[in-house]
């Protein structure tokens, strides 16, 4: 499995949501509108898009096994942390 073209869009933090991400899986499938949310114990997790139908929320797409989910999360969160380091550099008083 290859994850490429990871695009991170940081947002003003709101209810734990800190960014949106999109990426291409195996050069065949574009996945977008995935949220990056802070974990209460520290770190981040991914939240996949849903659609509201009446009172129900329907999953649009999501990983169906733990190994696959962890692989995606590791790649995406790593890229997110790299992007945020660049923002921290520009916000630093030393630069």
Short mmCIF file of N, CA and C in Angstrom, two decimals, residues 5 23 30 32 37 39 64 67 83 92-93:
data_model
loop_
_atom_site.label_atom_id
_atom_site.label_comp_id
_atom_site.label_asym_id
_atom_site.label_seq_id
_atom_site.Cartn_x
_atom_site.Cartn_y
_atom_site.Cartn_z
N UNK A 5 0.78 12.03 -2.18
CA UNK A 5 0.10 13.32 -2.35
C UNK A 5 -0.67 13.74 -1.10
N UNK A 23 -5.38 12.50 0.63
CA UNK A 23 -4.24 11.76 0.08
C UNK A 23 -4.72 10.81 -1.00
N UNK A 30 -8.47 8.67 -4.48
CA UNK A 30 -8.33 9.91 -3.73
C UNK A 30 -9.26 9.85 -2.53
N UNK A 32 -10.45 12.27 0.79
CA UNK A 32 -10.36 13.62 1.33
C UNK A 32 -11.37 13.87 2.43
N UNK A 37 -7.75 15.22 14.67
CA UNK A 37 -8.28 15.66 15.96
C UNK A 37 -7.26 15.33 17.05
N UNK A 39 -6.01 14.04 20.59
CA UNK A 39 -6.44 13.03 21.57
C UNK A 39 -6.35 13.65 22.96
N UNK A 64 -11.21 -0.67 7.54
CA UNK A 64 -11.97 -1.73 8.18
C UNK A 64 -11.11 -2.69 9.00
N UNK A 67 -4.70 -2.68 11.40
CA UNK A 67 -3.38 -2.51 10.80
C UNK A 67 -3.41 -1.44 9.70
N UNK A 83 4.46 19.54 8.89
CA UNK A 83 3.86 20.81 8.47
C UNK A 83 3.78 21.77 9.65
N UNK A 92 8.07 31.70 15.69
CA UNK A 92 9.11 31.83 16.71
C UNK A 92 9.65 33.26 16.75
N UNK A 93 9.95 33.75 17.96
CA UNK A 93 10.51 35.09 18.13
C UNK A 93 11.97 35.14 17.68
#
